[in-house]
Short mmCIF file of C-alpha atoms in Angstrom, two decimals:
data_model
loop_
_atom_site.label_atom_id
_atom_site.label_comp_id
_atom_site.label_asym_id
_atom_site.label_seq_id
_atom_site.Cartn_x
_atom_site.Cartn_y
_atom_site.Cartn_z
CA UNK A 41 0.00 0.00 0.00
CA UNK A 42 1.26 3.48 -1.04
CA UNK A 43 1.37 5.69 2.03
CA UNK A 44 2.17 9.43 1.45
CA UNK A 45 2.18 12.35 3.58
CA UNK A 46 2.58 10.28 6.98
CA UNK A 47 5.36 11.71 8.81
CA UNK A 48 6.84 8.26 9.16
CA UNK A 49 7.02 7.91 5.73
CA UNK A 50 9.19 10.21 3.32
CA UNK A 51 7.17 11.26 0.64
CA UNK A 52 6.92 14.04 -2.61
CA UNK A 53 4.73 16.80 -2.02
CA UNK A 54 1.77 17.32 -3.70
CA UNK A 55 1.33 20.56 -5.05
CA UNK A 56 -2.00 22.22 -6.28
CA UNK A 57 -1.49 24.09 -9.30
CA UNK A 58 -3.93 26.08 -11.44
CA UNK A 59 -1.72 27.09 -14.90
CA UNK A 60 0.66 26.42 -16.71
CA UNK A 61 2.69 29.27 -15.18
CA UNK A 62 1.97 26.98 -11.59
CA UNK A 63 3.43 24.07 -13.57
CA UNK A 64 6.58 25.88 -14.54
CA UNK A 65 7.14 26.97 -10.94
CA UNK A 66 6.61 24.11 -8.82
CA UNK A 67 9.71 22.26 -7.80
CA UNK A 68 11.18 19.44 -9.58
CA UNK A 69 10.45 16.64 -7.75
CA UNK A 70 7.19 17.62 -6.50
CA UNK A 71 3.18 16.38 -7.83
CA UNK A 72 2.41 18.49 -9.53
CA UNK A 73 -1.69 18.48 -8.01
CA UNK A 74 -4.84 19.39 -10.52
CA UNK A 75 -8.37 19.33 -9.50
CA UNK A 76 -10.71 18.37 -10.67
CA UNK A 77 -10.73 16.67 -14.55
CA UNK A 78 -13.26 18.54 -15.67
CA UNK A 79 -11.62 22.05 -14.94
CA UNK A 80 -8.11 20.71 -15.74
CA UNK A 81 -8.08 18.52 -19.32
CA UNK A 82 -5.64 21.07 -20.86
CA UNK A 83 -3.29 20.95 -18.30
CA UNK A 84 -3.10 16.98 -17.78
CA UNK A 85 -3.00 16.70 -21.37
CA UNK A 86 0.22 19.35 -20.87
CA UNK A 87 1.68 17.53 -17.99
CA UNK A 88 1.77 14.33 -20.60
CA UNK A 89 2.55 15.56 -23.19
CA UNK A 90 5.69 17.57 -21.46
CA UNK A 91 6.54 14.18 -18.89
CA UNK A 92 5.52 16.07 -15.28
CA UNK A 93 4.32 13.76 -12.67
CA UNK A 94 0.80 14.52 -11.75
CA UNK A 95 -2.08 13.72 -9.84
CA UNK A 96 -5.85 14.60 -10.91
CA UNK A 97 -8.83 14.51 -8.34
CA UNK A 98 -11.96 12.72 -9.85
CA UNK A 99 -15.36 12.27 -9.28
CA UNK A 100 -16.73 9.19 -11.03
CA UNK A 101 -15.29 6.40 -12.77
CA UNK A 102 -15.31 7.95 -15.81
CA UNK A 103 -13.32 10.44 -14.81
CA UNK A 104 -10.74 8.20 -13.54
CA UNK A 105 -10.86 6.28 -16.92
CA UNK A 106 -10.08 9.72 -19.02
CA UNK A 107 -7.07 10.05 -15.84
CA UNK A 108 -5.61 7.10 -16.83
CA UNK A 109 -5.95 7.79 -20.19
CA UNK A 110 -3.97 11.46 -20.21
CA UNK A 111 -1.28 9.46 -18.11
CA UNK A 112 -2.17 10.88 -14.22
CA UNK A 113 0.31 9.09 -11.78
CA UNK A 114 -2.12 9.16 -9.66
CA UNK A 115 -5.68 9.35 -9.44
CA UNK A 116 -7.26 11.05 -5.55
CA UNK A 117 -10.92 10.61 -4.85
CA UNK A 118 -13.24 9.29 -1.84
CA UNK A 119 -13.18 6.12 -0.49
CA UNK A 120 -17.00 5.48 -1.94
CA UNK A 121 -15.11 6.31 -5.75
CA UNK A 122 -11.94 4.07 -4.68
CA UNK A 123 -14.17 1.41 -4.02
CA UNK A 124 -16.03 1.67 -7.51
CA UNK A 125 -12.64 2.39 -9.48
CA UNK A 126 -10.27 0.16 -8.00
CA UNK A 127 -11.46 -3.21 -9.44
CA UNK A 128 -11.64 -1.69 -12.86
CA UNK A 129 -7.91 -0.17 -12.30
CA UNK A 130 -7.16 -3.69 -11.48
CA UNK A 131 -8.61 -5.27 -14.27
CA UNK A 132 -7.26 -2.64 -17.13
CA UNK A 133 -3.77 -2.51 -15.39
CA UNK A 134 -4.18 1.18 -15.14
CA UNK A 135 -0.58 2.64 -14.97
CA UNK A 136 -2.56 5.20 -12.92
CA UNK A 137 -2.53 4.45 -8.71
CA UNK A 138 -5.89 5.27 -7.30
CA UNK A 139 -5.50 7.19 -4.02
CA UNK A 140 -7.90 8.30 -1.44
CA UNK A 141 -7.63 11.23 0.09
CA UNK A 142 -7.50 10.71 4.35
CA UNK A 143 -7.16 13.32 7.50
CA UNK A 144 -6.33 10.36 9.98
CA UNK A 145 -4.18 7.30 10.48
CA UNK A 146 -7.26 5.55 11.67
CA UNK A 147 -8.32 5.20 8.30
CA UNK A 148 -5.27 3.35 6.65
CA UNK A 149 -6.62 0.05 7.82
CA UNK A 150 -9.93 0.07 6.36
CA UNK A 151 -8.66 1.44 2.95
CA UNK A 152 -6.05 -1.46 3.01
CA UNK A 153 -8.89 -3.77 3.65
CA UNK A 154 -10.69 -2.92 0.61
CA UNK A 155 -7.95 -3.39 -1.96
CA UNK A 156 -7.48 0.08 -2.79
CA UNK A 157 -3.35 1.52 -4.14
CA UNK A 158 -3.12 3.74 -1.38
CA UNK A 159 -3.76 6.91 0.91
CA UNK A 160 -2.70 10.75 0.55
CA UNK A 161 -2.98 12.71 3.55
CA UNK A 162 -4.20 16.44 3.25
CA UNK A 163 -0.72 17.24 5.29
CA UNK A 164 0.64 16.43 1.88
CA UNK A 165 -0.64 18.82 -0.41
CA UNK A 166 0.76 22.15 -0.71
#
């Protein structure tokens, strides 16, 4: 299970951007952070086209679908969404890691249950 943004584990830093000009900016080896798909096509398809790690916040399996598509590294929604778009991540072999988005440890355990890549902490967005 991918754990980032506990501060037992050393992680990248997920950083929110909202233009290209954010992009250009951020530091080298950080995530570059957009939210969500619908507001941010042009930029994921720039962040593929252009090689820069990033990570896309989605709604609905769909969403996560067009994500893995435009090459996202990782994909952030609920737990409800995880639960609905990991199995199909699994099946396709998504390159994509589906991610949900927690405040507290106590929730690590119940994510892991269900099968699902991992768990971003808010502490780890920027």
């Amino acid at each position: 299970m991918i754990i980032i943004g506990h501060p037992w584990v050393e992680s990248k830093r997920f950083c929110k951007v909202f233009c290209r000009e954010d992009i250009t900016n951020s530091k080298p080896d950080d995530i570059v952070l957009l939210e969500p798909l619908v507001d941010a096509v042009e930029l994921a398809q720039y962040c593929q086209q252009n090689n820069i790690a990033y990570a896309i916040t989605v709604n609905s399996l769909k969403e996560a679908l067009f994500s893995n598509a435009l090459g996202a590294d990782y994909i952030i929604c609920t737990e409800e969404e995880a639960l609905l778009i990991q199995p199909i991540a699994q099946e396709y072999l998504f390159d994509s890691k589906v991610l949900v988005l927690i405040h507290d440890e106590k929730e690590i355990v119940k994510i892991a249950r269900s099968g699902v890549d991992g768990v971003l902490f808010v502490e780890a967005i920027c």
